[in-house]
mmCIF file of N, CA and C in Angstrom:
data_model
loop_
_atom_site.group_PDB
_atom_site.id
_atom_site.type_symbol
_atom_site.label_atom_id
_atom_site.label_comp_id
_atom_site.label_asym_id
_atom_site.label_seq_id
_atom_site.Cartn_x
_atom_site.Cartn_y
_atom_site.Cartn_z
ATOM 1 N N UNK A 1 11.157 4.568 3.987
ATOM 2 C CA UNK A 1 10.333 4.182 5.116
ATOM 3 C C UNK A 1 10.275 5.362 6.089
ATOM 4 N N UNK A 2 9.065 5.597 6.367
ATOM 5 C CA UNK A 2 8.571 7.269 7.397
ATOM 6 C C UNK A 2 9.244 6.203 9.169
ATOM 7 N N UNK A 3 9.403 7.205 9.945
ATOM 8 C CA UNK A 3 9.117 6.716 11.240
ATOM 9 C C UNK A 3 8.308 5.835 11.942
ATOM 10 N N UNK A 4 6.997 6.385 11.513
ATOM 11 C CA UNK A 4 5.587 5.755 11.917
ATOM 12 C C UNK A 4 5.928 3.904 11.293
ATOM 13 N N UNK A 5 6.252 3.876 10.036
ATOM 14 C CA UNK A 5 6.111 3.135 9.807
ATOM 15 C C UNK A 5 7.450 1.883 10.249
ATOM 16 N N UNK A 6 8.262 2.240 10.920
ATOM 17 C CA UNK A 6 9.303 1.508 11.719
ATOM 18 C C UNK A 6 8.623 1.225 13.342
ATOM 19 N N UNK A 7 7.994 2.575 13.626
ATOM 20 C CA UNK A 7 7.281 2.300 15.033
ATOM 21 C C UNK A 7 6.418 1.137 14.664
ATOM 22 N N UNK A 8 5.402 0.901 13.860
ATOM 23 C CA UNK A 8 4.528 -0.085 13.557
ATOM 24 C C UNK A 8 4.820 -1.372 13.644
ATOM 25 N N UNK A 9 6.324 -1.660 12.940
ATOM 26 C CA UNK A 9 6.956 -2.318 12.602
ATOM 27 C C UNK A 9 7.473 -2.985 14.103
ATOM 28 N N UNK A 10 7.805 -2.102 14.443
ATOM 29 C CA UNK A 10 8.229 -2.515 16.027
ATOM 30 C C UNK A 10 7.513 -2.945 16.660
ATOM 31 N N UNK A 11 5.976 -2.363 16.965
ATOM 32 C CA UNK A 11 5.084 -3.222 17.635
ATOM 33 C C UNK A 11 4.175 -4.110 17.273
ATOM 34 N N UNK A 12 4.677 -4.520 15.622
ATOM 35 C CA UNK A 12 3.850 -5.875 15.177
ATOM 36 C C UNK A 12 5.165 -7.071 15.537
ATOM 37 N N UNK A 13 6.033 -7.041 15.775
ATOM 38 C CA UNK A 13 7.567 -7.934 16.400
ATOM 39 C C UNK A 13 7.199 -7.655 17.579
ATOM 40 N N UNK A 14 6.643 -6.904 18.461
ATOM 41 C CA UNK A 14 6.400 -7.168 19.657
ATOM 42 C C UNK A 14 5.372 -8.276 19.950
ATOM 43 N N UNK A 15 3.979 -7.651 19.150
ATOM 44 C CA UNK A 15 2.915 -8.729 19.294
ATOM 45 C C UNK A 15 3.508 -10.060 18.760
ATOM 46 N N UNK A 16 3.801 -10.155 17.554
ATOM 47 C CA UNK A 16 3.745 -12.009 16.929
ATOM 48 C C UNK A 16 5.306 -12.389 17.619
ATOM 49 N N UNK A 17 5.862 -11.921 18.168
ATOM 50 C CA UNK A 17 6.795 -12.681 19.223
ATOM 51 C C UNK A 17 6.272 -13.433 20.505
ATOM 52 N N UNK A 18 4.695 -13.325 20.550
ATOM 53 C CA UNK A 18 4.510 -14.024 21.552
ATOM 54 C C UNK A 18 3.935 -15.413 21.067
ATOM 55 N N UNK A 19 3.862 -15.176 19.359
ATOM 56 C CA UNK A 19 3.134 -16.806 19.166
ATOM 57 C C UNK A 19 3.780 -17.459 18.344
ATOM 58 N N UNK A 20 3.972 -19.024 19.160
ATOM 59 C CA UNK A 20 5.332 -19.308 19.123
ATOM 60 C C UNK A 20 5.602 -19.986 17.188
ATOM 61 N N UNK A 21 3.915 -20.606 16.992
ATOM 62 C CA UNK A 21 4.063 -20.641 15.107
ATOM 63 C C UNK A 21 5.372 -20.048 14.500
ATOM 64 N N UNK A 22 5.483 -18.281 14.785
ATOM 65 C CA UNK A 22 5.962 -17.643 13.920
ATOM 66 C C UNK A 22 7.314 -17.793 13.942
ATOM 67 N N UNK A 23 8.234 -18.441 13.264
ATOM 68 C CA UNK A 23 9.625 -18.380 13.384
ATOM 69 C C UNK A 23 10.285 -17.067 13.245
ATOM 70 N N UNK A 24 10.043 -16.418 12.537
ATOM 71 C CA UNK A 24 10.251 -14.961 11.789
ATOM 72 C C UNK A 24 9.415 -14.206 11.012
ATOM 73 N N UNK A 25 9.274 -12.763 11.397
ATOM 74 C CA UNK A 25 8.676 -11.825 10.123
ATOM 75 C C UNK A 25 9.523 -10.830 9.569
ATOM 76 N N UNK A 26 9.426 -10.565 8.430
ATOM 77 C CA UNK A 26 10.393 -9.862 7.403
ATOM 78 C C UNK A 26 9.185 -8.849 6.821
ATOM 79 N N UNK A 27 9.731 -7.654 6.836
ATOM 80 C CA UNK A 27 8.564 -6.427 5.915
ATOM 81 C C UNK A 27 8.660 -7.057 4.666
ATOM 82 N N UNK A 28 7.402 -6.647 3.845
ATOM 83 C CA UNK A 28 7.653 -6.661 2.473
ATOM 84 C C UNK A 28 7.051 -5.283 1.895
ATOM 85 N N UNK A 29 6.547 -5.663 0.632
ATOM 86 C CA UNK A 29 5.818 -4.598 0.198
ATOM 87 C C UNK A 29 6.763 -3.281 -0.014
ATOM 88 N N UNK A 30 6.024 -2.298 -0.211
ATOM 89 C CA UNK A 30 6.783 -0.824 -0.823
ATOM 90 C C UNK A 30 7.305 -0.293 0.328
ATOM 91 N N UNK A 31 7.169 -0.669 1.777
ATOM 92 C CA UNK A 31 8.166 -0.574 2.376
ATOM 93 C C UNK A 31 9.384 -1.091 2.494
ATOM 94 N N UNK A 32 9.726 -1.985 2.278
ATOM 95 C CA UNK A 32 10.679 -3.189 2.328
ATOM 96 C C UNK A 32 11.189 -2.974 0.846
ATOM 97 N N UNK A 33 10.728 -2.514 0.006
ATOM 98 C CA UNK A 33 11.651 -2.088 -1.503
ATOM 99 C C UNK A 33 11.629 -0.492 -1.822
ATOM 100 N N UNK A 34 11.531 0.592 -0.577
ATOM 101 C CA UNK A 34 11.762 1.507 -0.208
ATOM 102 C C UNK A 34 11.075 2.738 -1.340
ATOM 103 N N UNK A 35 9.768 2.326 -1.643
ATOM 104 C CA UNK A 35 9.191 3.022 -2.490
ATOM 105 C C UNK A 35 7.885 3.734 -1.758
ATOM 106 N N UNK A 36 7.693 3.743 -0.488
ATOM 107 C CA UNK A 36 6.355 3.823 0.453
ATOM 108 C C UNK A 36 6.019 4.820 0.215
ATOM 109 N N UNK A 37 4.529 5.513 0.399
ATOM 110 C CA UNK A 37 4.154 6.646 0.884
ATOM 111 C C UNK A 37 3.712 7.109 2.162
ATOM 112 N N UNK A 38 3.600 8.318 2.683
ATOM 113 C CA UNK A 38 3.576 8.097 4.339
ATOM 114 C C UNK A 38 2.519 7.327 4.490
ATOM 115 N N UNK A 39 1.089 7.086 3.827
ATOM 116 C CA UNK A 39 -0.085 6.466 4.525
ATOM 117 C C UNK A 39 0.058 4.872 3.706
ATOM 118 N N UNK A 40 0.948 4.288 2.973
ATOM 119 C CA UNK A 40 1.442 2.936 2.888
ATOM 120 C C UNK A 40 1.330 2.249 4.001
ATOM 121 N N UNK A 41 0.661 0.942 3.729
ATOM 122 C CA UNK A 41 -0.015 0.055 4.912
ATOM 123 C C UNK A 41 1.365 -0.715 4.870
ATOM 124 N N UNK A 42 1.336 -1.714 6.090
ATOM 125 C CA UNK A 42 3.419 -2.589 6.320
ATOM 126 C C UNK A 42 2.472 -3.961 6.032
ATOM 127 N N UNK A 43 3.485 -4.731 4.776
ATOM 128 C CA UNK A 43 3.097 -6.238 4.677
ATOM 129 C C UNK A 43 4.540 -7.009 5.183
ATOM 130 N N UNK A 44 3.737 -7.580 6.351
ATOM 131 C CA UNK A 44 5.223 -8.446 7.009
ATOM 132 C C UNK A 44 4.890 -10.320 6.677
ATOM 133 N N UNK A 45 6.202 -10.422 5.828
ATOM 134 C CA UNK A 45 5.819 -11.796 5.861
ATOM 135 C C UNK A 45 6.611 -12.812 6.659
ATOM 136 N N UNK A 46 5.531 -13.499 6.981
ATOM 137 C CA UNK A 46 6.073 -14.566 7.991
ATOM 138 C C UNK A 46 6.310 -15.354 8.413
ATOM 139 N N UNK A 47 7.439 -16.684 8.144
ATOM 140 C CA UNK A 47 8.024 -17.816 8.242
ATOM 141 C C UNK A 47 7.613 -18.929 9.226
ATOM 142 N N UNK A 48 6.609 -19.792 8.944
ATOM 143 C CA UNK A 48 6.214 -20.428 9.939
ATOM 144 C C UNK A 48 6.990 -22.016 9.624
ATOM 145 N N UNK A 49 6.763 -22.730 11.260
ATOM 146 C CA UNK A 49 7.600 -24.116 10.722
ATOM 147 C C UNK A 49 6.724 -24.846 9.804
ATOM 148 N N UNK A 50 7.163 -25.489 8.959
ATOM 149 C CA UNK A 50 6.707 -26.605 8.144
ATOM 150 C C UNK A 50 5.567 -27.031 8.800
ATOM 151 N N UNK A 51 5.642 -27.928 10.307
ATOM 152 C CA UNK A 51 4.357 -28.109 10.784
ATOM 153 C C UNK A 51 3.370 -27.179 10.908
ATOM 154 N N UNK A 52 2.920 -26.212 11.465
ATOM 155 C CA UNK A 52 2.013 -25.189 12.120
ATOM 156 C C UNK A 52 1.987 -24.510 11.208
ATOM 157 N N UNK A 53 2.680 -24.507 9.708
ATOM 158 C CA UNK A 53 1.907 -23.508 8.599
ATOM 159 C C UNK A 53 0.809 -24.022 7.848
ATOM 160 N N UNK A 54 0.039 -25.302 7.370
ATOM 161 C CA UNK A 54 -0.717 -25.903 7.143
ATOM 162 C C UNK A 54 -1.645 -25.635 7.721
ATOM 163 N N UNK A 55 -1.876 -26.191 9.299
ATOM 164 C CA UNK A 55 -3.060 -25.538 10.164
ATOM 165 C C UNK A 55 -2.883 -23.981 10.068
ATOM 166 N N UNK A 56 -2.421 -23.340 10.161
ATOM 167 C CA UNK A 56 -2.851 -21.530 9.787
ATOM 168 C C UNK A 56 -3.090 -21.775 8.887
ATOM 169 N N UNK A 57 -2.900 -22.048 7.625
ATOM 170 C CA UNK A 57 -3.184 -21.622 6.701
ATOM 171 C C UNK A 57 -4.595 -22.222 6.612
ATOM 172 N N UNK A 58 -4.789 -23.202 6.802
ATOM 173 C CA UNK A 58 -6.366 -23.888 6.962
ATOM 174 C C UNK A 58 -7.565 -23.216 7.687
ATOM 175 N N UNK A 59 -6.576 -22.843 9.160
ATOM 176 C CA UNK A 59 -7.792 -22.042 10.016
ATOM 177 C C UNK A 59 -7.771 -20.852 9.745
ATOM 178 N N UNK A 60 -6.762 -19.846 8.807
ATOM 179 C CA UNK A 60 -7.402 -18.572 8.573
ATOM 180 C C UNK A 60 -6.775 -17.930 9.686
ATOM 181 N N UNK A 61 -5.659 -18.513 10.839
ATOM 182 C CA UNK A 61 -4.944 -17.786 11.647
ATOM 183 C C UNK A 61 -4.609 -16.532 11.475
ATOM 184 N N UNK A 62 -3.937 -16.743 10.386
ATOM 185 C CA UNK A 62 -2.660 -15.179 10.082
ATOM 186 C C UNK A 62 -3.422 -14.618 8.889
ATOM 187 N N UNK A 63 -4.440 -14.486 8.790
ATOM 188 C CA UNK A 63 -5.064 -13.295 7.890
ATOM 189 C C UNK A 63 -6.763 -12.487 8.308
ATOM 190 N N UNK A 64 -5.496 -11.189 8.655
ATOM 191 C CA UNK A 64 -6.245 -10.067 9.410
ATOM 192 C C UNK A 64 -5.389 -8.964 8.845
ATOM 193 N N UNK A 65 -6.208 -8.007 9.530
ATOM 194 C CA UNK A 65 -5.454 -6.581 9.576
ATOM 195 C C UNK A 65 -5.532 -6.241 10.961
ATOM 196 N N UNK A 66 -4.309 -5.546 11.187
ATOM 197 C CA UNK A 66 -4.039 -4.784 12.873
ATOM 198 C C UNK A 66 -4.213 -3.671 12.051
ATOM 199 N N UNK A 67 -4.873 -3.021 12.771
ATOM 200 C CA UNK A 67 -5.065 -0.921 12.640
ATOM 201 C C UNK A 67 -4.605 -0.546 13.909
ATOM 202 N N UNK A 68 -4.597 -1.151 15.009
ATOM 203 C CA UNK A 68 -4.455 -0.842 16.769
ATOM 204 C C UNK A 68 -2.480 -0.848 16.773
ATOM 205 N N UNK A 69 -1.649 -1.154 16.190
ATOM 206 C CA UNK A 69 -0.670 -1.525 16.183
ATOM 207 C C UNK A 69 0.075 -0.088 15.247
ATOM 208 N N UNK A 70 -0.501 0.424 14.451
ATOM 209 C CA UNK A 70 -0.502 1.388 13.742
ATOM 210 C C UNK A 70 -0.409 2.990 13.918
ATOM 211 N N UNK A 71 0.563 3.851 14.401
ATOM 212 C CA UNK A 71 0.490 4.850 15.145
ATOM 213 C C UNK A 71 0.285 6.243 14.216
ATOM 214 N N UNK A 72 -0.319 6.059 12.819
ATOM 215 C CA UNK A 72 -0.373 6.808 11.751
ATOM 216 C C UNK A 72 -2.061 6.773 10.964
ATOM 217 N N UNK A 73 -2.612 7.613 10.645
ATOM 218 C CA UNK A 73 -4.106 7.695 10.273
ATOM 219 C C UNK A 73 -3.942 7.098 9.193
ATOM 220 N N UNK A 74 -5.045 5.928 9.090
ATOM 221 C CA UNK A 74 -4.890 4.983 8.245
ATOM 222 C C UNK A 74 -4.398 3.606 7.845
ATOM 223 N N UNK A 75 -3.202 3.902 8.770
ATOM 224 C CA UNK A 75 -2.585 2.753 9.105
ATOM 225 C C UNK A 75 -2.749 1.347 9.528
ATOM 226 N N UNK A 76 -2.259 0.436 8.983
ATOM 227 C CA UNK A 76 -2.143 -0.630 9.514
ATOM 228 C C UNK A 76 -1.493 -1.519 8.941
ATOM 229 N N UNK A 77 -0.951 -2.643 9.546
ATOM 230 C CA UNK A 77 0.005 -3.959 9.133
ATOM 231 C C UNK A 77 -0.455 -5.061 8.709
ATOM 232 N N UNK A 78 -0.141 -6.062 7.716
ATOM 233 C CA UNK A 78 -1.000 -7.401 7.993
ATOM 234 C C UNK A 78 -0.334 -8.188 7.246
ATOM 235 N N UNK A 79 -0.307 -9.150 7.858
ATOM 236 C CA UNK A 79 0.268 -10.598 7.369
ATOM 237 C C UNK A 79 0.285 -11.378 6.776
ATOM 238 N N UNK A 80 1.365 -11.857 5.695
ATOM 239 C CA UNK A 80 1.722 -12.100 4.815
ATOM 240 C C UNK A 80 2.293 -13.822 5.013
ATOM 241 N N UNK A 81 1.624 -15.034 5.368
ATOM 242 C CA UNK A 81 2.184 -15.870 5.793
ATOM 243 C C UNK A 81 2.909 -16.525 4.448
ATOM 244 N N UNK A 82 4.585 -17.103 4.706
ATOM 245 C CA UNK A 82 5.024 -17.822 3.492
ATOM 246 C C UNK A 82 5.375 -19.436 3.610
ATOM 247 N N UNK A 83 4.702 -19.767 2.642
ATOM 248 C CA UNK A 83 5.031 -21.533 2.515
ATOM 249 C C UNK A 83 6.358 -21.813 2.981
ATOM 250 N N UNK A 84 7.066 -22.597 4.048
ATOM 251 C CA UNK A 84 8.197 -22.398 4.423
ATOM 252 C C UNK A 84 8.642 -23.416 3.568
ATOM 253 N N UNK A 85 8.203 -24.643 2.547
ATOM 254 C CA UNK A 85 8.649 -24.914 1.869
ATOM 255 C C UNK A 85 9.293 -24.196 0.365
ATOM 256 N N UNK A 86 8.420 -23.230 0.312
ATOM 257 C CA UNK A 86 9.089 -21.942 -0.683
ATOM 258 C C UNK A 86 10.366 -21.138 0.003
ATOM 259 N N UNK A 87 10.222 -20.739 1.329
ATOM 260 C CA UNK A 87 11.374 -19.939 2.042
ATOM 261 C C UNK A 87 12.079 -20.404 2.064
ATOM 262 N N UNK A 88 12.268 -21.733 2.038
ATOM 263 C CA UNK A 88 13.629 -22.674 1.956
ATOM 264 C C UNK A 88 14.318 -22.863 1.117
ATOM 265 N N UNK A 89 14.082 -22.728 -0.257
ATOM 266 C CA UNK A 89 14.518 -22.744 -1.201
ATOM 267 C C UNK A 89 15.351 -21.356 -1.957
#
């Protein structure tokens, strides 16, 4: 994992800490199994409660891309929401 891509990291936990859905996000992807290249985009996935993951997942909440969050050309993060009935297990 480059710098850039921990800075990123840092200010996508800044942003989705303000909405309260998200219980937790965890990197995944070739960052998170430490195979990245510097212009490797960050997939953070993210633990919502049992209730409020249904409606995201219905309304299309948590699937976007941030590029603004991204301090590297090319860059950007995006979200990976997980069935918290799968995370539980």
């Amino acid at each position: 994992m480059y710098q850039h891509h921990r800075d990123t990291i840092e200010k996508a936990i800044k942003k989705l800490s303000k909405d309260k859905k998200i219980l937790t996000a965890l990197p995944g992807g070739s960052v998170a199994h430490g195979f990245a290249a510097k212009s490797s985009d960050i997939d953070l996935m993210l633990i919502l409660s049992e209730e409020d993951y249904p409606q995201a997942r219905h309304h299309g909440d948590l699937h976007y891309v941030d590029k603004e969050s991204a301090n590297y050309p090319g860059g950007y993060w995006k979200p990976l929401p997980i069935d918290p009935e799968i995370s539980l297990k």
